[in-house]
PDB file of C-alpha atoms in Angstrom:
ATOM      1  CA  UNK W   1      -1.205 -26.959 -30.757  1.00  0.00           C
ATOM      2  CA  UNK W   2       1.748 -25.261 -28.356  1.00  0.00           C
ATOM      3  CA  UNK W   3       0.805 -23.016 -26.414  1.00  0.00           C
ATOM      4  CA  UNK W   4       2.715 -19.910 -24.946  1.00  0.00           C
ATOM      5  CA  UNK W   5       2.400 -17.998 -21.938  1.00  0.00           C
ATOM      6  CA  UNK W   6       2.874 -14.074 -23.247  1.00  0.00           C
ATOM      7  CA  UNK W   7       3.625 -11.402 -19.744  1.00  0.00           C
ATOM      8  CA  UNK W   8       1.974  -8.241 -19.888  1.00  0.00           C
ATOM      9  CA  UNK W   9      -0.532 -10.048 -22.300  1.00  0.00           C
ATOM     10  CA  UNK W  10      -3.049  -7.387 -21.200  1.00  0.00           C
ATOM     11  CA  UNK W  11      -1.986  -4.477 -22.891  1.00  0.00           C
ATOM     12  CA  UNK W  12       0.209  -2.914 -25.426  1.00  0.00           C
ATOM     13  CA  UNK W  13       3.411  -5.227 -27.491  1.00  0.00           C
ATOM     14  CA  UNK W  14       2.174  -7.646 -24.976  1.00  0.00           C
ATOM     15  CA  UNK W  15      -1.551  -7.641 -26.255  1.00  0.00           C
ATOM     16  CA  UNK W  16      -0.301  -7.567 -29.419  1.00  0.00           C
ATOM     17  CA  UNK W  17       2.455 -10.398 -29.494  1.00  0.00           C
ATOM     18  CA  UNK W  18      -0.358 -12.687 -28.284  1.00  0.00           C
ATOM     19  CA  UNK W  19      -2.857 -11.692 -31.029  1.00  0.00           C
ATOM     20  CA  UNK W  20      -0.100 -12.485 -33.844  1.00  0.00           C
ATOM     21  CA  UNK W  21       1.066 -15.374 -32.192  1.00  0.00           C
ATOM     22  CA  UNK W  22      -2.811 -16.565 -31.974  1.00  0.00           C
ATOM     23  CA  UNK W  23      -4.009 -15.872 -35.086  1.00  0.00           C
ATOM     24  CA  UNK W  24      -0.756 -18.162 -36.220  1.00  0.00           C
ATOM     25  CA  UNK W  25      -1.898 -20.861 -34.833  1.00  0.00           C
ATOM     26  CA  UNK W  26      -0.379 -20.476 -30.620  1.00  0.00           C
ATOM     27  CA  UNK W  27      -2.784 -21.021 -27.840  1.00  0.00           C
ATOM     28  CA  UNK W  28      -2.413 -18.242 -26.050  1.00  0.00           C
ATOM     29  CA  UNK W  29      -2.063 -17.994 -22.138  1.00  0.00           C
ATOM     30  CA  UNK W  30      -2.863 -14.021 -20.911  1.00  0.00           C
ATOM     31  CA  UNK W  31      -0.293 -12.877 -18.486  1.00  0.00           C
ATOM     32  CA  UNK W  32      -1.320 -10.474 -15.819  1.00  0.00           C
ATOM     33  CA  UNK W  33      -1.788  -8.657 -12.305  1.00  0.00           C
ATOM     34  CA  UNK W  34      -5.217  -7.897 -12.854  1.00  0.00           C
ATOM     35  CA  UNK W  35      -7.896 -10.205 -12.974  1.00  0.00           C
ATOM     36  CA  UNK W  36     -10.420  -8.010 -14.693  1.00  0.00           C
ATOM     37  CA  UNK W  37      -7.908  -6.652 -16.845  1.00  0.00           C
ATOM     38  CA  UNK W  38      -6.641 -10.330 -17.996  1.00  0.00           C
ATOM     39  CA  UNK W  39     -10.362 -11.518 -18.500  1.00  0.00           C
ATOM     40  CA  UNK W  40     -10.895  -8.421 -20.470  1.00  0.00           C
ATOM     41  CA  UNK W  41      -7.750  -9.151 -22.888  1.00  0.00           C
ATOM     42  CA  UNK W  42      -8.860 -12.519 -23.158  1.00  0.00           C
ATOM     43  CA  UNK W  43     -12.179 -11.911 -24.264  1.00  0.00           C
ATOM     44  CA  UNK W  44     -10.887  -9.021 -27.273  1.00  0.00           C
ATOM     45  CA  UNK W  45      -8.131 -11.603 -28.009  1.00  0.00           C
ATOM     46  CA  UNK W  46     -10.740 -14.211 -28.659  1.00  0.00           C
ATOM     47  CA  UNK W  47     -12.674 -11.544 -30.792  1.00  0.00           C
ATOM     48  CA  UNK W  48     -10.114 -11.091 -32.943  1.00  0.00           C
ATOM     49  CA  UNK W  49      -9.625 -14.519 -33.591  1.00  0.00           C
ATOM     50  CA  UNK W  50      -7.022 -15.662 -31.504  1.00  0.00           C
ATOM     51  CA  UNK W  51      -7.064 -18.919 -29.560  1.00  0.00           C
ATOM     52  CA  UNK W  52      -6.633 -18.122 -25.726  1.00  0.00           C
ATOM     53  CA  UNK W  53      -7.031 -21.255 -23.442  1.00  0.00           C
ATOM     54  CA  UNK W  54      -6.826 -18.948 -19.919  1.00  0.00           C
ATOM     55  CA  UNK W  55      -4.985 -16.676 -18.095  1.00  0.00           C
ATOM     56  CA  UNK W  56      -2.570 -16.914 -15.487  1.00  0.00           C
ATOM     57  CA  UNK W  57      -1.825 -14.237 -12.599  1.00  0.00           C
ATOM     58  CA  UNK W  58       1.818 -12.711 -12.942  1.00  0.00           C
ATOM     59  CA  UNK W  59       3.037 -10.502 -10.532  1.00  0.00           C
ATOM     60  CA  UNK W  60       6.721  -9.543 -11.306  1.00  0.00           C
ATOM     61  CA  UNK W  61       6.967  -7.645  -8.291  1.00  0.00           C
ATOM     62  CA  UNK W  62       6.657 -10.495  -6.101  1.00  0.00           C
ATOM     63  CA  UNK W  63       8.919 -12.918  -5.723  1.00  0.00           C
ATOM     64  CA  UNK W  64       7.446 -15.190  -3.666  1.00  0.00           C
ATOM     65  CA  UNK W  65       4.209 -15.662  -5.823  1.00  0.00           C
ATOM     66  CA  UNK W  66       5.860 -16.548  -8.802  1.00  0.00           C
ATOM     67  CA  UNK W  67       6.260 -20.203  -7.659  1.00  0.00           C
ATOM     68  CA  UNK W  68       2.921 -20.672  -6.750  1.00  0.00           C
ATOM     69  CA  UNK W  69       2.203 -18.648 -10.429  1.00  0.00           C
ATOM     70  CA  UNK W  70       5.477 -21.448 -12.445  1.00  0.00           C
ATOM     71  CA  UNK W  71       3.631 -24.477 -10.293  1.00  0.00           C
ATOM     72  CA  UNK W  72      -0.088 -23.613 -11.576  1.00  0.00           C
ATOM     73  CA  UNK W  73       1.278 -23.210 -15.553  1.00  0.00           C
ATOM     74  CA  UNK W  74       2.828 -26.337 -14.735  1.00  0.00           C
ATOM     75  CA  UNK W  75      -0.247 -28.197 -13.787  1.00  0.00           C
ATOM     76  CA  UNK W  76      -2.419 -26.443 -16.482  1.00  0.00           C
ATOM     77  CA  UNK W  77       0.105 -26.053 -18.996  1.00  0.00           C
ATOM     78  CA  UNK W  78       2.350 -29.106 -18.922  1.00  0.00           C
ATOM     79  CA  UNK W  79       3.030 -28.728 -23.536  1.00  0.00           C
ATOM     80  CA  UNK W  80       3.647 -24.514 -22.725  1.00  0.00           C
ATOM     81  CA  UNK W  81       6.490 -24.268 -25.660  1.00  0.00           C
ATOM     82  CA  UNK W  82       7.484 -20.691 -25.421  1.00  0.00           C
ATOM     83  CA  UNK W  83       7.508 -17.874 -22.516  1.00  0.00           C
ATOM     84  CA  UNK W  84       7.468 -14.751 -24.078  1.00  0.00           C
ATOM     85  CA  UNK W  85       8.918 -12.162 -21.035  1.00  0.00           C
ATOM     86  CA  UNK W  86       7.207  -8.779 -21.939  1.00  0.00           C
ATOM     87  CA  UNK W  87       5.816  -7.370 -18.989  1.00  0.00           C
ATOM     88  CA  UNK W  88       7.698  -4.621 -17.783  1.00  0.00           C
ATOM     89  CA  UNK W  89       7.551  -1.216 -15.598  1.00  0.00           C
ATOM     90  CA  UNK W  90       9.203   2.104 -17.151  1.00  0.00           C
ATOM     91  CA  UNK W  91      10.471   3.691 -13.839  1.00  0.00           C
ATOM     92  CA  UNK W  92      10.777   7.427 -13.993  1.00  0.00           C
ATOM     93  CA  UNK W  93      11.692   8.004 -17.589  1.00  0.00           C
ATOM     94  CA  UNK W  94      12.153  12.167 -17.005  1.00  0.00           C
ATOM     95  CA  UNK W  95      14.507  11.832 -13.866  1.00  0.00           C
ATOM     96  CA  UNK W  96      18.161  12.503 -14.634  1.00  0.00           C
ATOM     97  CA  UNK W  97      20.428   9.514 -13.612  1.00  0.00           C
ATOM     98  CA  UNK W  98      21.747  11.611 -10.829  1.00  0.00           C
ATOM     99  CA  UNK W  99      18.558  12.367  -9.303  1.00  0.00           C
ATOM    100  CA  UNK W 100      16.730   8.775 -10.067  1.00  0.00           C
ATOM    101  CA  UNK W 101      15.348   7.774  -6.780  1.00  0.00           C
ATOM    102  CA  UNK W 102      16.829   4.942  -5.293  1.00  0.00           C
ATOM    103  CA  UNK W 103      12.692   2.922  -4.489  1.00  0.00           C
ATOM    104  CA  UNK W 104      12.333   3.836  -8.506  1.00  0.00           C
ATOM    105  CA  UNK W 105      15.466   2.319  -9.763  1.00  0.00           C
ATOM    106  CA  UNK W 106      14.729  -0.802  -7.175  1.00  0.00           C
ATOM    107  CA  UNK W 107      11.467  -1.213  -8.505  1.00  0.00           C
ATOM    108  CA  UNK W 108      12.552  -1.078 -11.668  1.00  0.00           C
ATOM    109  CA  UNK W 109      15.109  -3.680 -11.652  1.00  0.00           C
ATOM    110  CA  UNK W 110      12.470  -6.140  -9.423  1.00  0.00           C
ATOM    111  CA  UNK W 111      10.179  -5.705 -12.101  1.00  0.00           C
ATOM    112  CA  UNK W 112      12.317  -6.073 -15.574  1.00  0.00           C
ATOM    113  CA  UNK W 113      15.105  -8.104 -14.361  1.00  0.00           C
ATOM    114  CA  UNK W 114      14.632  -9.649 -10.756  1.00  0.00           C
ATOM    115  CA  UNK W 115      10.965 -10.660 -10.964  1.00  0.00           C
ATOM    116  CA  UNK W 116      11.790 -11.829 -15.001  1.00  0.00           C
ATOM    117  CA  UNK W 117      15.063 -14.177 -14.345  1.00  0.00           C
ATOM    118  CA  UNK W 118      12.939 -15.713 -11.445  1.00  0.00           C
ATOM    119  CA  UNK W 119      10.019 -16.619 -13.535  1.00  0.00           C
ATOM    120  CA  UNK W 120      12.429 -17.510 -16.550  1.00  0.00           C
ATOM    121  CA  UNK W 121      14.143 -19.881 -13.578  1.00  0.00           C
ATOM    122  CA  UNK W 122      11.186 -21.838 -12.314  1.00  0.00           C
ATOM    123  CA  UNK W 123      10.014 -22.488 -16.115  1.00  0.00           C
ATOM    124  CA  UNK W 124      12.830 -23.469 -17.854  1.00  0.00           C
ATOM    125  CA  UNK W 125      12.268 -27.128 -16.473  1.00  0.00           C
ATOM    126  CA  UNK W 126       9.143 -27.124 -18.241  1.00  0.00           C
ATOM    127  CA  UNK W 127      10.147 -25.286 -21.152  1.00  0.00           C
ATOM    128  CA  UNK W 128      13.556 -27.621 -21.432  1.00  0.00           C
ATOM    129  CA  UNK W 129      10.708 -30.907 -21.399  1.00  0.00           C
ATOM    130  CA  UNK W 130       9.302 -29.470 -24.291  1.00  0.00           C
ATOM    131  CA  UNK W 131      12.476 -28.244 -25.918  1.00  0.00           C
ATOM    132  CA  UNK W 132      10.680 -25.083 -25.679  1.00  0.00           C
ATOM    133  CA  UNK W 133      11.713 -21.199 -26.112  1.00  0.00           C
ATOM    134  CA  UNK W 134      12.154 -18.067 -24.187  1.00  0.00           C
ATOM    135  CA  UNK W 135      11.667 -14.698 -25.884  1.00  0.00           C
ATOM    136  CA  UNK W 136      12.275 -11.324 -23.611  1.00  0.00           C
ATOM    137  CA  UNK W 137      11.208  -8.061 -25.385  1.00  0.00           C
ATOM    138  CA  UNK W 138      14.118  -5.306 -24.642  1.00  0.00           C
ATOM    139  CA  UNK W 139      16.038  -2.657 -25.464  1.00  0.00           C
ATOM    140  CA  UNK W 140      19.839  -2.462 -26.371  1.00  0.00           C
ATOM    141  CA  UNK W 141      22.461  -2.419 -23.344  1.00  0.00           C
ATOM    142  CA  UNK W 142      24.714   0.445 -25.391  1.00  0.00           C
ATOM    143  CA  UNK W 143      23.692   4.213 -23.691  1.00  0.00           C
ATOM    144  CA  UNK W 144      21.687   6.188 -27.008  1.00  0.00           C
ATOM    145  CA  UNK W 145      22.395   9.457 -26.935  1.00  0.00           C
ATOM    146  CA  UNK W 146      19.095  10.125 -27.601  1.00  0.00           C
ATOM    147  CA  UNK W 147      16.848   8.072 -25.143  1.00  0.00           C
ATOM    148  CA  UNK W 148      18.290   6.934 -21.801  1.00  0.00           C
ATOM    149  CA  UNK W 149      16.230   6.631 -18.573  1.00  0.00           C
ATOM    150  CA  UNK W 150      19.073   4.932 -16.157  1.00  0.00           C
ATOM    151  CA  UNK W 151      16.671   2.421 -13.941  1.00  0.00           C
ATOM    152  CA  UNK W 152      14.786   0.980 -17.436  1.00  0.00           C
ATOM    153  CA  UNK W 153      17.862   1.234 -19.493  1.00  0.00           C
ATOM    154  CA  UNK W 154      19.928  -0.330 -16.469  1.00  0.00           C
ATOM    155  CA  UNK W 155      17.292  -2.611 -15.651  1.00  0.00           C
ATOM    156  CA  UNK W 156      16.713  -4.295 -19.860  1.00  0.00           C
ATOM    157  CA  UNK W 157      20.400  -4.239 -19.511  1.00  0.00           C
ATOM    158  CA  UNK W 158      20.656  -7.077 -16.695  1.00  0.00           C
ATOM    159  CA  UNK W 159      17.955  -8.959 -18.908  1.00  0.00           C
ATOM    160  CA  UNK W 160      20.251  -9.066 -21.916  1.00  0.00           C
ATOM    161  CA  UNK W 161      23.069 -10.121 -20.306  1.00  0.00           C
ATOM    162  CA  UNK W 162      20.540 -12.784 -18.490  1.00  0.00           C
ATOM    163  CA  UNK W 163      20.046 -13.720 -22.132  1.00  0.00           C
ATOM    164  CA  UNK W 164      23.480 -13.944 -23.505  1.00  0.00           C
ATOM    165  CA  UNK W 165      24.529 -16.025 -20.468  1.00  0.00           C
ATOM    166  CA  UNK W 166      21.962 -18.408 -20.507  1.00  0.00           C
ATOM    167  CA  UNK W 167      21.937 -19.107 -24.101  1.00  0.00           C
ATOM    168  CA  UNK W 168      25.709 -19.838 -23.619  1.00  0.00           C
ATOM    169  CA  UNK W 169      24.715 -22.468 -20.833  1.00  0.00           C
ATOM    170  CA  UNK W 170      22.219 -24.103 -22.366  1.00  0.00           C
ATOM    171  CA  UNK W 171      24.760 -24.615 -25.384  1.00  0.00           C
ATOM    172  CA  UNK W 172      27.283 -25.870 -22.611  1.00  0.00           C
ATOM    173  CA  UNK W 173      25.026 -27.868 -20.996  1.00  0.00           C
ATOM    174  CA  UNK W 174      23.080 -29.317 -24.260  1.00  0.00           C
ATOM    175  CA  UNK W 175      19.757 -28.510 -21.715  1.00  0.00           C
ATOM    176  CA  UNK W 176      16.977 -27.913 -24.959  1.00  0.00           C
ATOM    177  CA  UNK W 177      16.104 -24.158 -24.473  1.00  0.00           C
ATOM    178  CA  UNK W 178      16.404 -21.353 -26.855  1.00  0.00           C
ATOM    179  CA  UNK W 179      16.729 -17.482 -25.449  1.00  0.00           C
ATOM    180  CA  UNK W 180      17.264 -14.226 -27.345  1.00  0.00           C
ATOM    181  CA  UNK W 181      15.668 -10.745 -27.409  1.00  0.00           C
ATOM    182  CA  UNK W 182      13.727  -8.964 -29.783  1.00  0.00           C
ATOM    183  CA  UNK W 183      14.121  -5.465 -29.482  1.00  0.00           C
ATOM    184  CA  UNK W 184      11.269  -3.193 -30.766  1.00  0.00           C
ATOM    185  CA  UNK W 185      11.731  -0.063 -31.150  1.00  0.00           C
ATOM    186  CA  UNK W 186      10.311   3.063 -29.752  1.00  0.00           C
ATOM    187  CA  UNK W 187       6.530   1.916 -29.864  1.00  0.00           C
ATOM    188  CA  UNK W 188       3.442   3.636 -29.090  1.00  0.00           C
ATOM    189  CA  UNK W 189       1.874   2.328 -25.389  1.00  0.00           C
ATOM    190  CA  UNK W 190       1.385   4.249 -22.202  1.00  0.00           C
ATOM    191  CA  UNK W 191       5.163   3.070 -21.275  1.00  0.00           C
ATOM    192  CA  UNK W 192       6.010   6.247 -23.409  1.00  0.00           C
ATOM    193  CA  UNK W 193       2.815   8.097 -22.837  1.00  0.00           C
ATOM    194  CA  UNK W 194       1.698   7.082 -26.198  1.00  0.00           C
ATOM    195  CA  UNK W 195       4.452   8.979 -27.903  1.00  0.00           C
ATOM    196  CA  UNK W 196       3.766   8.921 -31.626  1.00  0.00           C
ATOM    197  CA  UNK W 197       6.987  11.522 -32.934  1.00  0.00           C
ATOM    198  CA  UNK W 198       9.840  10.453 -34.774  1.00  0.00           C
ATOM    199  CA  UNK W 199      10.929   6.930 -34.983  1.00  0.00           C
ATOM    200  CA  UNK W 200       7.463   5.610 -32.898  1.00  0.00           C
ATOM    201  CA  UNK W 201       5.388   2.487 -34.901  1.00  0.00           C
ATOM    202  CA  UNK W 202       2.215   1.465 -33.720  1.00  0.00           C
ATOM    203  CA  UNK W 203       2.046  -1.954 -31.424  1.00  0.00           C
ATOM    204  CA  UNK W 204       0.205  -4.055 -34.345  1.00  0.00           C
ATOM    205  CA  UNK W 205       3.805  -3.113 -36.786  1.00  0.00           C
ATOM    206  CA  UNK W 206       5.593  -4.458 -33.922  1.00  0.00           C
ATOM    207  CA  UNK W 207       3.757  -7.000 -32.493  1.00  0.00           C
ATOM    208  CA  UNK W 208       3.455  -8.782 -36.721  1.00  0.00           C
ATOM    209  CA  UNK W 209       7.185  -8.750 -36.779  1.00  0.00           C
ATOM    210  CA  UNK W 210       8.053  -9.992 -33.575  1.00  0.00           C
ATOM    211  CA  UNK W 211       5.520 -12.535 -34.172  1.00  0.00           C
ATOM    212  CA  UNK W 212       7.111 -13.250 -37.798  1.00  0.00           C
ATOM    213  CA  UNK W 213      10.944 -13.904 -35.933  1.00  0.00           C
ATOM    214  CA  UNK W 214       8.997 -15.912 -33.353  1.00  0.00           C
ATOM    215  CA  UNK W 215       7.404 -18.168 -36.410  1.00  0.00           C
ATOM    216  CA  UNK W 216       9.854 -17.991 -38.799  1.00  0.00           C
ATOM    217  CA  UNK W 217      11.618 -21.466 -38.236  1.00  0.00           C
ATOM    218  CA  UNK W 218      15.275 -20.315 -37.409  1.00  0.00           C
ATOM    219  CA  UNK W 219      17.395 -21.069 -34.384  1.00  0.00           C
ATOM    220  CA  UNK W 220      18.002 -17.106 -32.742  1.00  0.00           C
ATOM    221  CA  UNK W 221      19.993 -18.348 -29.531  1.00  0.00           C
ATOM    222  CA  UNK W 222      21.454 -15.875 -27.656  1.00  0.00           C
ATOM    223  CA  UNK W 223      20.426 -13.348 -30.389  1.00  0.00           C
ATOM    224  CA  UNK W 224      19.531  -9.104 -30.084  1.00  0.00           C
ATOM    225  CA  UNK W 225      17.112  -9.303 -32.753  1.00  0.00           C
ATOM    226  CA  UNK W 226      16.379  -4.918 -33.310  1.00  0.00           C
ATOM    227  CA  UNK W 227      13.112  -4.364 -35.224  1.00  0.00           C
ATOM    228  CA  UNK W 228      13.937  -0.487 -35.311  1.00  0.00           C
ATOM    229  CA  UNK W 229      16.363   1.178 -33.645  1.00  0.00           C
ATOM    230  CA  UNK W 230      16.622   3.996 -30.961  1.00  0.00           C
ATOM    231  CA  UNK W 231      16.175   7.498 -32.930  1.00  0.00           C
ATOM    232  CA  UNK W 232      16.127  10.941 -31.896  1.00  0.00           C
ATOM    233  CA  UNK W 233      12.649  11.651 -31.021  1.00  0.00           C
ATOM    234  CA  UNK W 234      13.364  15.589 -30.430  1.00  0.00           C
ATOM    235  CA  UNK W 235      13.143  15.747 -27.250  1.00  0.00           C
TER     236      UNK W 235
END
């Protein structure tokens, strides 16, 4: 059975990408910072009837332990088949883009673009052995009118273009990798503070779907797959 290793398994799209992807037949490997969070994710997971063979620490945030994190899925997980990059930090979504505070906005970036492209890196041996797949969970690159917190937006941004470029490469280069992003939607997690106005779908909507594109056979390289789009949400 292949076996994927989902970021941010713990909680929210992430917990819920790994159910769907479980209960169609993946072996799951939990993402996370927290031990007794992971553990605790692995053990609902496994309720619901999803196959999870472990979890595996992921801290986005730190460089440096992200090759010890890539060598240990590579010794446990030599058939992983798909890295599903979810995990990811909002930054201050209220601050105006003018008064964003420069520690946010690097944090930010570390976390959704930096600490992502390095973990993406060190696998993509692995993945390429296996003629695996790399999924990132995102939002568009375009500025909405309607929902636009600079150090997230700026931040998903750098992933895309991650995406589009290394999809182009691996074309180039004939190494056997697919990339592309599956956008979701506004979605209800604490990221948004649970918002549940206009436009908002619960994780297990998204989650199915994103599981569905993930399952569905097709090649998506280098594609922005949107589930739902950016709406206004009032505010």
């Amino acid at each position: 059975m292949a076996k994927v290793l989902v970021t941010g398994a713990n909680k929210g799209i992430g917990y819920g990408i790994s159910k769907y992807l479980g209960l169609s037949g993946w072996q799951i490997i939990v993402g996370a910072r927290s031990r007794e969070r992971a553990e605790k994710a692995v053990e609902q997971l496994r309720s619901e009837g999803a196959e999870v063979v472990g979890w595996q620490y992921i801290n986005l945030s730190d460089n440096e332990s992200l090759k010890q994190s890539a060598e240990e899925v590579r010794k446990k997980y030599p058939d992983l088949r798909l890295l599903v990059n979810n995990a990811g930090i909002p930054g201050d979504m209220e601050a105006a883009s003018y008064e964003s505070e420069l520690a946010d906005v690097m944090a930010t970036i570390q976390v959704n673009y930096i600490g992502t492209f390095c973990l993406t890196k060190l696998l993509i041996p692995l993945l390429a052995a296996n003629q695996g797949r790399i999924v990132n969970i995102t939002v568009p690159s375009e500025v909405s009118p309607y929902w636009h917190p600079m150090a997230y937006v700026a931040s998903k941004a750098a992933q895309n273009a991650m995406t589009g470029i290394m999809a182009m490469e691996f074309r180039r280069n004939n190494i056997p990798v697919e990339i592309f992003d599956i956008h979701p939607g506004a979605t209800t997690t604490d990221l948004n503070n649970h918002y549940t106005g206009p436009g908002a779908h619960s994780v297990d909507v998204v989650a199915s779907k994103a599981a569905d594109i993930i399952n569905d056979g097709q090649s998506h390289q280098g594609a922005f797959i949107e589930l739902y789009p950016i709406v206004d949400e009032g505010r």
